[in-house]
């Protein structure tokens, strides 16, 4: 466990993606008209000029949950100090967890849960009981860490997690989904002790492809969304 946390901690500090980090404006935050918006607090300001969703996924962990509002998700996930924030500053500003507006019935929680599969998988199980559907994704090429999990009705229907840096399978549960089959992911390493020469290994693009197939394409190449803002939050 210690080796896993150490390797991921180092990997995630190497950067969270390919886009350049933005310059944050010292602008007072506001709810900006989002339904069921949580109260604003006196926290470091974030850029709140609405922008279109920015691509993310590489070197990142995130939730994708069925929900009616970002406020609902902030409360159920237990996030603190929400303040209005646009996509670029929320995803790449390095200030906390970004909760998106509703996209096709889903809300994204970006930069959440880097090592949850290793340190506290039971927390993910408990969180999933609060939503009709919950998905978790995480990937980082430096640690060769790639994971995808899907819950429906509070039950895990599919979960896969591999960390090549320590050569360990973190999770392999449930039947391969039709989306994974369509993507050709039917011969992945089943467990750490299997003959590696007979199986395939996941990569970061697999994680993004599964996320797109299950719910939201975080590359935002398949659908155009209008400019909007979400909320930047703290975990504690």
mmCIF file with all atom_site columns, C-alpha atoms in Angstrom:
data_model
loop_
_atom_site.group_PDB
_atom_site.id
_atom_site.type_symbol
_atom_site.label_atom_id
_atom_site.label_alt_id
_atom_site.label_comp_id
_atom_site.label_asym_id
_atom_site.label_entity_id
_atom_site.label_seq_id
_atom_site.pdbx_PDB_ins_code
_atom_site.Cartn_x
_atom_site.Cartn_y
_atom_site.Cartn_z
_atom_site.occupancy
_atom_site.B_iso_or_equiv
_atom_site.pdbx_formal_charge
_atom_site.auth_seq_id
_atom_site.auth_comp_id
_atom_site.auth_asym_id
_atom_site.auth_atom_id
_atom_site.pdbx_PDB_model_num
ATOM 1   C CA . UNK A 1 1   ? 0.000   0.000   0.000   1.00 0.00 ? 1   UNK A CA 1
ATOM 2   C CA . UNK A 1 2   ? 2.763   2.444   0.919   1.00 0.00 ? 2   UNK A CA 1
ATOM 3   C CA . UNK A 1 3   ? 4.536   1.885   -2.405  1.00 0.00 ? 3   UNK A CA 1
ATOM 4   C CA . UNK A 1 4   ? 1.298   2.541   -4.287  1.00 0.00 ? 4   UNK A CA 1
ATOM 5   C CA . UNK A 1 5   ? 0.613   5.804   -2.471  1.00 0.00 ? 5   UNK A CA 1
ATOM 6   C CA . UNK A 1 6   ? 4.223   6.920   -2.827  1.00 0.00 ? 6   UNK A CA 1
ATOM 7   C CA . UNK A 1 7   ? 4.338   6.206   -6.557  1.00 0.00 ? 7   UNK A CA 1
ATOM 8   C CA . UNK A 1 8   ? 1.001   7.898   -7.254  1.00 0.00 ? 8   UNK A CA 1
ATOM 9   C CA . UNK A 1 9   ? 1.787   10.891  -5.082  1.00 0.00 ? 9   UNK A CA 1
ATOM 10  C CA . UNK A 1 10  ? 4.966   11.528  -7.043  1.00 0.00 ? 10  UNK A CA 1
ATOM 11  C CA . UNK A 1 11  ? 3.256   10.884  -10.375 1.00 0.00 ? 11  UNK A CA 1
ATOM 12  C CA . UNK A 1 12  ? 0.360   13.251  -9.763  1.00 0.00 ? 12  UNK A CA 1
ATOM 13  C CA . UNK A 1 13  ? 2.662   16.070  -8.720  1.00 0.00 ? 13  UNK A CA 1
ATOM 14  C CA . UNK A 1 14  ? 4.329   15.826  -12.133 1.00 0.00 ? 14  UNK A CA 1
ATOM 15  C CA . UNK A 1 15  ? 1.239   17.449  -13.659 1.00 0.00 ? 15  UNK A CA 1
ATOM 16  C CA . UNK A 1 16  ? -2.444  16.801  -14.197 1.00 0.00 ? 16  UNK A CA 1
ATOM 17  C CA . UNK A 1 17  ? -2.745  17.080  -17.955 1.00 0.00 ? 17  UNK A CA 1
ATOM 18  C CA . UNK A 1 18  ? -1.625  18.504  -21.251 1.00 0.00 ? 18  UNK A CA 1
ATOM 19  C CA . UNK A 1 19  ? -3.306  21.913  -21.121 1.00 0.00 ? 19  UNK A CA 1
ATOM 20  C CA . UNK A 1 20  ? -1.446  24.897  -19.708 1.00 0.00 ? 20  UNK A CA 1
ATOM 21  C CA . UNK A 1 21  ? -2.629  26.094  -16.332 1.00 0.00 ? 21  UNK A CA 1
ATOM 22  C CA . UNK A 1 22  ? -4.568  29.342  -16.448 1.00 0.00 ? 22  UNK A CA 1
ATOM 23  C CA . UNK A 1 23  ? -4.028  32.571  -14.607 1.00 0.00 ? 23  UNK A CA 1
ATOM 24  C CA . UNK A 1 24  ? -6.722  33.024  -11.983 1.00 0.00 ? 24  UNK A CA 1
ATOM 25  C CA . UNK A 1 25  ? -8.475  36.346  -11.781 1.00 0.00 ? 25  UNK A CA 1
ATOM 26  C CA . UNK A 1 26  ? -8.872  37.936  -8.372  1.00 0.00 ? 26  UNK A CA 1
ATOM 27  C CA . UNK A 1 27  ? -12.602 38.124  -8.818  1.00 0.00 ? 27  UNK A CA 1
ATOM 28  C CA . UNK A 1 28  ? -15.152 37.669  -6.059  1.00 0.00 ? 28  UNK A CA 1
ATOM 29  C CA . UNK A 1 29  ? -17.105 34.440  -6.554  1.00 0.00 ? 29  UNK A CA 1
ATOM 30  C CA . UNK A 1 30  ? -20.862 34.196  -6.979  1.00 0.00 ? 30  UNK A CA 1
ATOM 31  C CA . UNK A 1 31  ? -23.465 31.514  -7.625  1.00 0.00 ? 31  UNK A CA 1
ATOM 32  C CA . UNK A 1 32  ? -23.892 32.756  -11.222 1.00 0.00 ? 32  UNK A CA 1
ATOM 33  C CA . UNK A 1 33  ? -27.448 31.505  -11.523 1.00 0.00 ? 33  UNK A CA 1
ATOM 34  C CA . UNK A 1 34  ? -26.921 27.751  -11.040 1.00 0.00 ? 34  UNK A CA 1
ATOM 35  C CA . UNK A 1 35  ? -30.008 25.999  -9.702  1.00 0.00 ? 35  UNK A CA 1
ATOM 36  C CA . UNK A 1 36  ? -29.690 24.614  -6.182  1.00 0.00 ? 36  UNK A CA 1
ATOM 37  C CA . UNK A 1 37  ? -26.341 26.403  -5.823  1.00 0.00 ? 37  UNK A CA 1
ATOM 38  C CA . UNK A 1 38  ? -24.588 25.948  -2.471  1.00 0.00 ? 38  UNK A CA 1
ATOM 39  C CA . UNK A 1 39  ? -23.824 29.029  -0.371  1.00 0.00 ? 39  UNK A CA 1
ATOM 40  C CA . UNK A 1 40  ? -20.694 30.985  -1.194  1.00 0.00 ? 40  UNK A CA 1
ATOM 41  C CA . UNK A 1 41  ? -17.915 31.456  1.349   1.00 0.00 ? 41  UNK A CA 1
ATOM 42  C CA . UNK A 1 42  ? -14.879 33.665  1.734   1.00 0.00 ? 42  UNK A CA 1
ATOM 43  C CA . UNK A 1 43  ? -12.257 31.492  0.014   1.00 0.00 ? 43  UNK A CA 1
ATOM 44  C CA . UNK A 1 44  ? -9.490  32.350  -2.494  1.00 0.00 ? 44  UNK A CA 1
ATOM 45  C CA . UNK A 1 45  ? -11.168 33.711  -5.594  1.00 0.00 ? 45  UNK A CA 1
ATOM 46  C CA . UNK A 1 46  ? -11.458 31.683  -8.785  1.00 0.00 ? 46  UNK A CA 1
ATOM 47  C CA . UNK A 1 47  ? -12.049 32.757  -12.347 1.00 0.00 ? 47  UNK A CA 1
ATOM 48  C CA . UNK A 1 48  ? -15.812 32.880  -12.870 1.00 0.00 ? 48  UNK A CA 1
ATOM 49  C CA . UNK A 1 49  ? -16.103 34.084  -16.462 1.00 0.00 ? 49  UNK A CA 1
ATOM 50  C CA . UNK A 1 50  ? -18.107 31.256  -18.077 1.00 0.00 ? 50  UNK A CA 1
ATOM 51  C CA . UNK A 1 51  ? -16.223 29.097  -20.544 1.00 0.00 ? 51  UNK A CA 1
ATOM 52  C CA . UNK A 1 52  ? -16.840 25.897  -22.460 1.00 0.00 ? 52  UNK A CA 1
ATOM 53  C CA . UNK A 1 53  ? -15.816 22.559  -20.914 1.00 0.00 ? 53  UNK A CA 1
ATOM 54  C CA . UNK A 1 54  ? -12.073 21.997  -21.200 1.00 0.00 ? 54  UNK A CA 1
ATOM 55  C CA . UNK A 1 55  ? -10.700 18.563  -22.147 1.00 0.00 ? 55  UNK A CA 1
ATOM 56  C CA . UNK A 1 56  ? -9.269  16.578  -19.245 1.00 0.00 ? 56  UNK A CA 1
ATOM 57  C CA . UNK A 1 57  ? -8.519  13.015  -18.228 1.00 0.00 ? 57  UNK A CA 1
ATOM 58  C CA . UNK A 1 58  ? -4.790  12.395  -18.502 1.00 0.00 ? 58  UNK A CA 1
ATOM 59  C CA . UNK A 1 59  ? -3.083  12.338  -15.088 1.00 0.00 ? 59  UNK A CA 1
ATOM 60  C CA . UNK A 1 60  ? -6.438  12.877  -13.412 1.00 0.00 ? 60  UNK A CA 1
ATOM 61  C CA . UNK A 1 61  ? -9.033  11.130  -11.236 1.00 0.00 ? 61  UNK A CA 1
ATOM 62  C CA . UNK A 1 62  ? -12.730 11.986  -11.358 1.00 0.00 ? 62  UNK A CA 1
ATOM 63  C CA . UNK A 1 63  ? -16.285 10.946  -10.558 1.00 0.00 ? 63  UNK A CA 1
ATOM 64  C CA . UNK A 1 64  ? -19.193 10.989  -12.978 1.00 0.00 ? 64  UNK A CA 1
ATOM 65  C CA . UNK A 1 65  ? -22.549 10.741  -11.211 1.00 0.00 ? 65  UNK A CA 1
ATOM 66  C CA . UNK A 1 66  ? -26.205 10.914  -12.141 1.00 0.00 ? 66  UNK A CA 1
ATOM 67  C CA . UNK A 1 67  ? -27.547 14.028  -10.448 1.00 0.00 ? 67  UNK A CA 1
ATOM 68  C CA . UNK A 1 68  ? -29.942 16.938  -10.868 1.00 0.00 ? 68  UNK A CA 1
ATOM 69  C CA . UNK A 1 69  ? -27.572 19.686  -9.726  1.00 0.00 ? 69  UNK A CA 1
ATOM 70  C CA . UNK A 1 70  ? -23.978 20.352  -8.677  1.00 0.00 ? 70  UNK A CA 1
ATOM 71  C CA . UNK A 1 71  ? -25.255 21.418  -5.260  1.00 0.00 ? 71  UNK A CA 1
ATOM 72  C CA . UNK A 1 72  ? -26.683 17.942  -4.691  1.00 0.00 ? 72  UNK A CA 1
ATOM 73  C CA . UNK A 1 73  ? -23.341 16.375  -5.562  1.00 0.00 ? 73  UNK A CA 1
ATOM 74  C CA . UNK A 1 74  ? -21.320 18.750  -3.385  1.00 0.00 ? 74  UNK A CA 1
ATOM 75  C CA . UNK A 1 75  ? -23.490 17.854  -0.394  1.00 0.00 ? 75  UNK A CA 1
ATOM 76  C CA . UNK A 1 76  ? -23.480 14.081  -0.957  1.00 0.00 ? 76  UNK A CA 1
ATOM 77  C CA . UNK A 1 77  ? -19.750 13.845  -1.691  1.00 0.00 ? 77  UNK A CA 1
ATOM 78  C CA . UNK A 1 78  ? -19.077 15.957  1.393   1.00 0.00 ? 78  UNK A CA 1
ATOM 79  C CA . UNK A 1 79  ? -17.092 18.720  -0.270  1.00 0.00 ? 79  UNK A CA 1
ATOM 80  C CA . UNK A 1 80  ? -16.487 22.027  1.509   1.00 0.00 ? 80  UNK A CA 1
ATOM 81  C CA . UNK A 1 81  ? -16.311 25.744  0.770   1.00 0.00 ? 81  UNK A CA 1
ATOM 82  C CA . UNK A 1 82  ? -17.854 25.816  -2.717  1.00 0.00 ? 82  UNK A CA 1
ATOM 83  C CA . UNK A 1 83  ? -17.273 28.938  -4.816  1.00 0.00 ? 83  UNK A CA 1
ATOM 84  C CA . UNK A 1 84  ? -18.275 29.599  -8.386  1.00 0.00 ? 84  UNK A CA 1
ATOM 85  C CA . UNK A 1 85  ? -15.565 28.789  -10.890 1.00 0.00 ? 85  UNK A CA 1
ATOM 86  C CA . UNK A 1 86  ? -15.204 28.285  -14.615 1.00 0.00 ? 86  UNK A CA 1
ATOM 87  C CA . UNK A 1 87  ? -13.920 25.100  -16.243 1.00 0.00 ? 87  UNK A CA 1
ATOM 88  C CA . UNK A 1 88  ? -10.355 26.111  -17.022 1.00 0.00 ? 88  UNK A CA 1
ATOM 89  C CA . UNK A 1 89  ? -9.540  27.435  -13.580 1.00 0.00 ? 89  UNK A CA 1
ATOM 90  C CA . UNK A 1 90  ? -11.452 24.640  -11.855 1.00 0.00 ? 90  UNK A CA 1
ATOM 91  C CA . UNK A 1 91  ? -9.808  21.779  -13.723 1.00 0.00 ? 91  UNK A CA 1
ATOM 92  C CA . UNK A 1 92  ? -6.323  23.186  -14.199 1.00 0.00 ? 92  UNK A CA 1
ATOM 93  C CA . UNK A 1 93  ? -5.957  25.886  -11.554 1.00 0.00 ? 93  UNK A CA 1
ATOM 94  C CA . UNK A 1 94  ? -4.630  23.460  -8.950  1.00 0.00 ? 94  UNK A CA 1
ATOM 95  C CA . UNK A 1 95  ? -6.801  24.883  -6.151  1.00 0.00 ? 95  UNK A CA 1
ATOM 96  C CA . UNK A 1 96  ? -9.128  21.997  -5.318  1.00 0.00 ? 96  UNK A CA 1
ATOM 97  C CA . UNK A 1 97  ? -11.910 19.759  -6.587  1.00 0.00 ? 97  UNK A CA 1
ATOM 98  C CA . UNK A 1 98  ? -14.027 21.034  -9.482  1.00 0.00 ? 98  UNK A CA 1
ATOM 99  C CA . UNK A 1 99  ? -17.721 20.148  -9.625  1.00 0.00 ? 99  UNK A CA 1
ATOM 100 C CA . UNK A 1 100 ? -19.242 20.697  -13.053 1.00 0.00 ? 100 UNK A CA 1
ATOM 101 C CA . UNK A 1 101 ? -22.707 21.864  -14.013 1.00 0.00 ? 101 UNK A CA 1
ATOM 102 C CA . UNK A 1 102 ? -25.097 19.143  -15.170 1.00 0.00 ? 102 UNK A CA 1
ATOM 103 C CA . UNK A 1 103 ? -24.127 17.623  -18.534 1.00 0.00 ? 103 UNK A CA 1
ATOM 104 C CA . UNK A 1 104 ? -26.704 15.274  -20.057 1.00 0.00 ? 104 UNK A CA 1
ATOM 105 C CA . UNK A 1 105 ? -27.875 14.212  -16.615 1.00 0.00 ? 105 UNK A CA 1
ATOM 106 C CA . UNK A 1 106 ? -24.371 13.773  -15.167 1.00 0.00 ? 106 UNK A CA 1
ATOM 107 C CA . UNK A 1 107 ? -22.185 15.887  -12.888 1.00 0.00 ? 107 UNK A CA 1
ATOM 108 C CA . UNK A 1 108 ? -18.392 15.525  -12.982 1.00 0.00 ? 108 UNK A CA 1
ATOM 109 C CA . UNK A 1 109 ? -16.207 15.790  -9.870  1.00 0.00 ? 109 UNK A CA 1
ATOM 110 C CA . UNK A 1 110 ? -12.691 16.421  -11.174 1.00 0.00 ? 110 UNK A CA 1
ATOM 111 C CA . UNK A 1 111 ? -9.441  15.894  -9.224  1.00 0.00 ? 111 UNK A CA 1
ATOM 112 C CA . UNK A 1 112 ? -11.099 13.633  -6.657  1.00 0.00 ? 112 UNK A CA 1
ATOM 113 C CA . UNK A 1 113 ? -9.997  10.230  -5.327  1.00 0.00 ? 113 UNK A CA 1
ATOM 114 C CA . UNK A 1 114 ? -6.448  9.708   -6.575  1.00 0.00 ? 114 UNK A CA 1
ATOM 115 C CA . UNK A 1 115 ? -5.717  6.700   -4.337  1.00 0.00 ? 115 UNK A CA 1
ATOM 116 C CA . UNK A 1 116 ? -9.203  5.743   -3.160  1.00 0.00 ? 116 UNK A CA 1
ATOM 117 C CA . UNK A 1 117 ? -9.025  2.215   -4.625  1.00 0.00 ? 117 UNK A CA 1
ATOM 118 C CA . UNK A 1 118 ? -5.964  1.419   -2.519  1.00 0.00 ? 118 UNK A CA 1
ATOM 119 C CA . UNK A 1 119 ? -6.509  3.379   0.681   1.00 0.00 ? 119 UNK A CA 1
ATOM 120 C CA . UNK A 1 120 ? -10.283 3.407   1.172   1.00 0.00 ? 120 UNK A CA 1
ATOM 121 C CA . UNK A 1 121 ? -12.307 1.480   -1.435  1.00 0.00 ? 121 UNK A CA 1
ATOM 122 C CA . UNK A 1 122 ? -15.118 1.201   1.098   1.00 0.00 ? 122 UNK A CA 1
ATOM 123 C CA . UNK A 1 123 ? -15.557 4.990   0.844   1.00 0.00 ? 123 UNK A CA 1
ATOM 124 C CA . UNK A 1 124 ? -16.312 4.649   -2.846  1.00 0.00 ? 124 UNK A CA 1
ATOM 125 C CA . UNK A 1 125 ? -18.804 1.869   -2.095  1.00 0.00 ? 125 UNK A CA 1
ATOM 126 C CA . UNK A 1 126 ? -20.592 4.026   0.474   1.00 0.00 ? 126 UNK A CA 1
ATOM 127 C CA . UNK A 1 127 ? -20.636 7.072   -1.792  1.00 0.00 ? 127 UNK A CA 1
ATOM 128 C CA . UNK A 1 128 ? -22.165 5.034   -4.613  1.00 0.00 ? 128 UNK A CA 1
ATOM 129 C CA . UNK A 1 129 ? -25.206 4.290   -2.422  1.00 0.00 ? 129 UNK A CA 1
ATOM 130 C CA . UNK A 1 130 ? -26.118 7.989   -2.553  1.00 0.00 ? 130 UNK A CA 1
ATOM 131 C CA . UNK A 1 131 ? -26.587 8.061   -6.335  1.00 0.00 ? 131 UNK A CA 1
ATOM 132 C CA . UNK A 1 132 ? -28.579 6.033   -8.838  1.00 0.00 ? 132 UNK A CA 1
ATOM 133 C CA . UNK A 1 133 ? -25.388 5.756   -10.915 1.00 0.00 ? 133 UNK A CA 1
ATOM 134 C CA . UNK A 1 134 ? -21.782 6.527   -10.070 1.00 0.00 ? 134 UNK A CA 1
ATOM 135 C CA . UNK A 1 135 ? -18.646 6.092   -12.132 1.00 0.00 ? 135 UNK A CA 1
ATOM 136 C CA . UNK A 1 136 ? -15.026 6.551   -11.058 1.00 0.00 ? 136 UNK A CA 1
ATOM 137 C CA . UNK A 1 137 ? -12.026 6.958   -13.339 1.00 0.00 ? 137 UNK A CA 1
ATOM 138 C CA . UNK A 1 138 ? -8.348  7.485   -12.686 1.00 0.00 ? 138 UNK A CA 1
ATOM 139 C CA . UNK A 1 139 ? -5.248  7.352   -14.852 1.00 0.00 ? 139 UNK A CA 1
ATOM 140 C CA . UNK A 1 140 ? -1.624  8.406   -14.737 1.00 0.00 ? 140 UNK A CA 1
ATOM 141 C CA . UNK A 1 141 ? 0.928   7.296   -17.297 1.00 0.00 ? 141 UNK A CA 1
ATOM 142 C CA . UNK A 1 142 ? 3.964   7.788   -15.030 1.00 0.00 ? 142 UNK A CA 1
ATOM 143 C CA . UNK A 1 143 ? 2.758   5.212   -12.493 1.00 0.00 ? 143 UNK A CA 1
ATOM 144 C CA . UNK A 1 144 ? 0.998   3.157   -15.197 1.00 0.00 ? 144 UNK A CA 1
ATOM 145 C CA . UNK A 1 145 ? -2.100  3.493   -13.054 1.00 0.00 ? 145 UNK A CA 1
ATOM 146 C CA . UNK A 1 146 ? -5.422  3.030   -14.837 1.00 0.00 ? 146 UNK A CA 1
ATOM 147 C CA . UNK A 1 147 ? -8.841  2.399   -13.300 1.00 0.00 ? 147 UNK A CA 1
ATOM 148 C CA . UNK A 1 148 ? -12.522 2.493   -14.142 1.00 0.00 ? 148 UNK A CA 1
ATOM 149 C CA . UNK A 1 149 ? -15.471 1.606   -11.907 1.00 0.00 ? 149 UNK A CA 1
ATOM 150 C CA . UNK A 1 150 ? -19.222 1.708   -12.444 1.00 0.00 ? 150 UNK A CA 1
ATOM 151 C CA . UNK A 1 151 ? -22.013 1.418   -9.886  1.00 0.00 ? 151 UNK A CA 1
ATOM 152 C CA . UNK A 1 152 ? -25.749 1.198   -10.515 1.00 0.00 ? 152 UNK A CA 1
ATOM 153 C CA . UNK A 1 153 ? -28.292 1.253   -7.712  1.00 0.00 ? 153 UNK A CA 1
ATOM 154 C CA . UNK A 1 154 ? -25.460 1.380   -5.186  1.00 0.00 ? 154 UNK A CA 1
ATOM 155 C CA . UNK A 1 155 ? -23.892 -1.878  -6.398  1.00 0.00 ? 155 UNK A CA 1
ATOM 156 C CA . UNK A 1 156 ? -20.627 -2.203  -8.277  1.00 0.00 ? 156 UNK A CA 1
ATOM 157 C CA . UNK A 1 157 ? -21.348 -3.766  -11.643 1.00 0.00 ? 157 UNK A CA 1
ATOM 158 C CA . UNK A 1 158 ? -17.844 -3.398  -13.013 1.00 0.00 ? 158 UNK A CA 1
ATOM 159 C CA . UNK A 1 159 ? -14.485 -2.374  -11.614 1.00 0.00 ? 159 UNK A CA 1
ATOM 160 C CA . UNK A 1 160 ? -10.949 -2.628  -12.952 1.00 0.00 ? 160 UNK A CA 1
ATOM 161 C CA . UNK A 1 161 ? -7.774  -1.086  -11.576 1.00 0.00 ? 161 UNK A CA 1
ATOM 162 C CA . UNK A 1 162 ? -4.115  -1.759  -12.384 1.00 0.00 ? 162 UNK A CA 1
ATOM 163 C CA . UNK A 1 163 ? -0.883  -0.118  -11.219 1.00 0.00 ? 163 UNK A CA 1
ATOM 164 C CA . UNK A 1 164 ? 2.075   -1.188  -13.334 1.00 0.00 ? 164 UNK A CA 1
ATOM 165 C CA . UNK A 1 165 ? 4.572   0.734   -11.229 1.00 0.00 ? 165 UNK A CA 1
ATOM 166 C CA . UNK A 1 166 ? 4.108   -1.770  -8.399  1.00 0.00 ? 166 UNK A CA 1
ATOM 167 C CA . UNK A 1 167 ? 2.872   -4.622  -10.606 1.00 0.00 ? 167 UNK A CA 1
ATOM 168 C CA . UNK A 1 168 ? -0.377  -5.076  -8.706  1.00 0.00 ? 168 UNK A CA 1
ATOM 169 C CA . UNK A 1 169 ? -4.027  -5.498  -9.610  1.00 0.00 ? 169 UNK A CA 1
ATOM 170 C CA . UNK A 1 170 ? -6.085  -3.197  -7.401  1.00 0.00 ? 170 UNK A CA 1
ATOM 171 C CA . UNK A 1 171 ? -9.501  -4.286  -8.605  1.00 0.00 ? 171 UNK A CA 1
ATOM 172 C CA . UNK A 1 172 ? -11.118 -6.683  -11.060 1.00 0.00 ? 172 UNK A CA 1
ATOM 173 C CA . UNK A 1 173 ? -14.777 -7.218  -10.331 1.00 0.00 ? 173 UNK A CA 1
ATOM 174 C CA . UNK A 1 174 ? -17.888 -7.821  -12.386 1.00 0.00 ? 174 UNK A CA 1
ATOM 175 C CA . UNK A 1 175 ? -18.453 -8.920  -15.952 1.00 0.00 ? 175 UNK A CA 1
ATOM 176 C CA . UNK A 1 176 ? -16.810 -7.026  -18.788 1.00 0.00 ? 176 UNK A CA 1
ATOM 177 C CA . UNK A 1 177 ? -19.360 -4.479  -20.013 1.00 0.00 ? 177 UNK A CA 1
ATOM 178 C CA . UNK A 1 178 ? -20.570 -4.274  -23.624 1.00 0.00 ? 178 UNK A CA 1
ATOM 179 C CA . UNK A 1 179 ? -18.742 -0.958  -23.965 1.00 0.00 ? 179 UNK A CA 1
ATOM 180 C CA . UNK A 1 180 ? -15.434 -2.554  -22.956 1.00 0.00 ? 180 UNK A CA 1
ATOM 181 C CA . UNK A 1 181 ? -16.049 -5.382  -25.403 1.00 0.00 ? 181 UNK A CA 1
ATOM 182 C CA . UNK A 1 182 ? -16.722 -2.909  -28.194 1.00 0.00 ? 182 UNK A CA 1
ATOM 183 C CA . UNK A 1 183 ? -13.453 -1.168  -27.359 1.00 0.00 ? 183 UNK A CA 1
ATOM 184 C CA . UNK A 1 184 ? -11.592 -4.487  -27.581 1.00 0.00 ? 184 UNK A CA 1
ATOM 185 C CA . UNK A 1 185 ? -10.812 -4.704  -23.851 1.00 0.00 ? 185 UNK A CA 1
ATOM 186 C CA . UNK A 1 186 ? -11.614 -8.385  -23.424 1.00 0.00 ? 186 UNK A CA 1
ATOM 187 C CA . UNK A 1 187 ? -8.136  -9.790  -22.729 1.00 0.00 ? 187 UNK A CA 1
ATOM 188 C CA . UNK A 1 188 ? -6.880  -7.599  -19.899 1.00 0.00 ? 188 UNK A CA 1
ATOM 189 C CA . UNK A 1 189 ? -4.660  -9.059  -17.186 1.00 0.00 ? 189 UNK A CA 1
ATOM 190 C CA . UNK A 1 190 ? -7.112  -10.716 -14.744 1.00 0.00 ? 190 UNK A CA 1
ATOM 191 C CA . UNK A 1 191 ? -4.898  -10.663 -11.639 1.00 0.00 ? 191 UNK A CA 1
ATOM 192 C CA . UNK A 1 192 ? -1.343  -9.917  -10.551 1.00 0.00 ? 192 UNK A CA 1
ATOM 193 C CA . UNK A 1 193 ? -0.269  -13.567 -10.599 1.00 0.00 ? 193 UNK A CA 1
ATOM 194 C CA . UNK A 1 194 ? -1.421  -14.347 -14.149 1.00 0.00 ? 194 UNK A CA 1
ATOM 195 C CA . UNK A 1 195 ? 1.113   -14.900 -16.925 1.00 0.00 ? 195 UNK A CA 1
ATOM 196 C CA . UNK A 1 196 ? 1.664   -11.366 -18.166 1.00 0.00 ? 196 UNK A CA 1
ATOM 197 C CA . UNK A 1 197 ? 2.711   -12.602 -21.583 1.00 0.00 ? 197 UNK A CA 1
ATOM 198 C CA . UNK A 1 198 ? -0.788  -13.898 -22.309 1.00 0.00 ? 198 UNK A CA 1
ATOM 199 C CA . UNK A 1 199 ? -2.727  -10.730 -21.556 1.00 0.00 ? 199 UNK A CA 1
ATOM 200 C CA . UNK A 1 200 ? -3.069  -7.075  -22.480 1.00 0.00 ? 200 UNK A CA 1
ATOM 201 C CA . UNK A 1 201 ? -2.522  -4.100  -20.187 1.00 0.00 ? 201 UNK A CA 1
ATOM 202 C CA . UNK A 1 202 ? -4.732  -0.992  -19.999 1.00 0.00 ? 202 UNK A CA 1
ATOM 203 C CA . UNK A 1 203 ? -3.518  2.475   -20.892 1.00 0.00 ? 203 UNK A CA 1
ATOM 204 C CA . UNK A 1 204 ? -4.689  6.024   -20.300 1.00 0.00 ? 204 UNK A CA 1
ATOM 205 C CA . UNK A 1 205 ? -6.608  6.237   -23.553 1.00 0.00 ? 205 UNK A CA 1
ATOM 206 C CA . UNK A 1 206 ? -8.606  3.151   -22.587 1.00 0.00 ? 206 UNK A CA 1
ATOM 207 C CA . UNK A 1 207 ? -9.786  4.979   -19.467 1.00 0.00 ? 207 UNK A CA 1
ATOM 208 C CA . UNK A 1 208 ? -10.917 8.021   -21.451 1.00 0.00 ? 208 UNK A CA 1
ATOM 209 C CA . UNK A 1 209 ? -12.628 5.844   -24.062 1.00 0.00 ? 209 UNK A CA 1
ATOM 210 C CA . UNK A 1 210 ? -14.571 3.932   -21.413 1.00 0.00 ? 210 UNK A CA 1
ATOM 211 C CA . UNK A 1 211 ? -15.596 7.173   -19.702 1.00 0.00 ? 211 UNK A CA 1
ATOM 212 C CA . UNK A 1 212 ? -16.972 8.422   -23.017 1.00 0.00 ? 212 UNK A CA 1
ATOM 213 C CA . UNK A 1 213 ? -18.790 5.156   -23.692 1.00 0.00 ? 213 UNK A CA 1
ATOM 214 C CA . UNK A 1 214 ? -20.331 4.993   -20.222 1.00 0.00 ? 214 UNK A CA 1
ATOM 215 C CA . UNK A 1 215 ? -21.431 8.611   -19.917 1.00 0.00 ? 215 UNK A CA 1
ATOM 216 C CA . UNK A 1 216 ? -19.402 11.756  -20.622 1.00 0.00 ? 216 UNK A CA 1
ATOM 217 C CA . UNK A 1 217 ? -16.598 12.209  -23.138 1.00 0.00 ? 217 UNK A CA 1
ATOM 218 C CA . UNK A 1 218 ? -14.094 14.251  -21.151 1.00 0.00 ? 218 UNK A CA 1
ATOM 219 C CA . UNK A 1 219 ? -12.265 15.169  -24.336 1.00 0.00 ? 219 UNK A CA 1
ATOM 220 C CA . UNK A 1 220 ? -15.455 16.988  -25.377 1.00 0.00 ? 220 UNK A CA 1
ATOM 221 C CA . UNK A 1 221 ? -14.979 16.058  -29.019 1.00 0.00 ? 221 UNK A CA 1
ATOM 222 C CA . UNK A 1 222 ? -18.295 14.268  -29.474 1.00 0.00 ? 222 UNK A CA 1
ATOM 223 C CA . UNK A 1 223 ? -20.628 17.024  -28.331 1.00 0.00 ? 223 UNK A CA 1
ATOM 224 C CA . UNK A 1 224 ? -20.460 20.786  -27.899 1.00 0.00 ? 224 UNK A CA 1
ATOM 225 C CA . UNK A 1 225 ? -21.725 22.279  -24.636 1.00 0.00 ? 225 UNK A CA 1
ATOM 226 C CA . UNK A 1 226 ? -22.449 25.965  -23.979 1.00 0.00 ? 226 UNK A CA 1
ATOM 227 C CA . UNK A 1 227 ? -20.222 28.135  -21.805 1.00 0.00 ? 227 UNK A CA 1
ATOM 228 C CA . UNK A 1 228 ? -20.928 27.651  -18.116 1.00 0.00 ? 228 UNK A CA 1
ATOM 229 C CA . UNK A 1 229 ? -19.467 27.640  -14.624 1.00 0.00 ? 229 UNK A CA 1
ATOM 230 C CA . UNK A 1 230 ? -19.262 25.018  -11.919 1.00 0.00 ? 230 UNK A CA 1
ATOM 231 C CA . UNK A 1 231 ? -17.905 25.097  -8.371  1.00 0.00 ? 231 UNK A CA 1
ATOM 232 C CA . UNK A 1 232 ? -14.441 24.837  -6.936  1.00 0.00 ? 232 UNK A CA 1
ATOM 233 C CA . UNK A 1 233 ? -14.441 22.999  -3.591  1.00 0.00 ? 233 UNK A CA 1
ATOM 234 C CA . UNK A 1 234 ? -12.181 21.743  -0.833  1.00 0.00 ? 234 UNK A CA 1
ATOM 235 C CA . UNK A 1 235 ? -12.152 18.159  0.395   1.00 0.00 ? 235 UNK A CA 1
ATOM 236 C CA . UNK A 1 236 ? -11.888 19.286  4.026   1.00 0.00 ? 236 UNK A CA 1
#
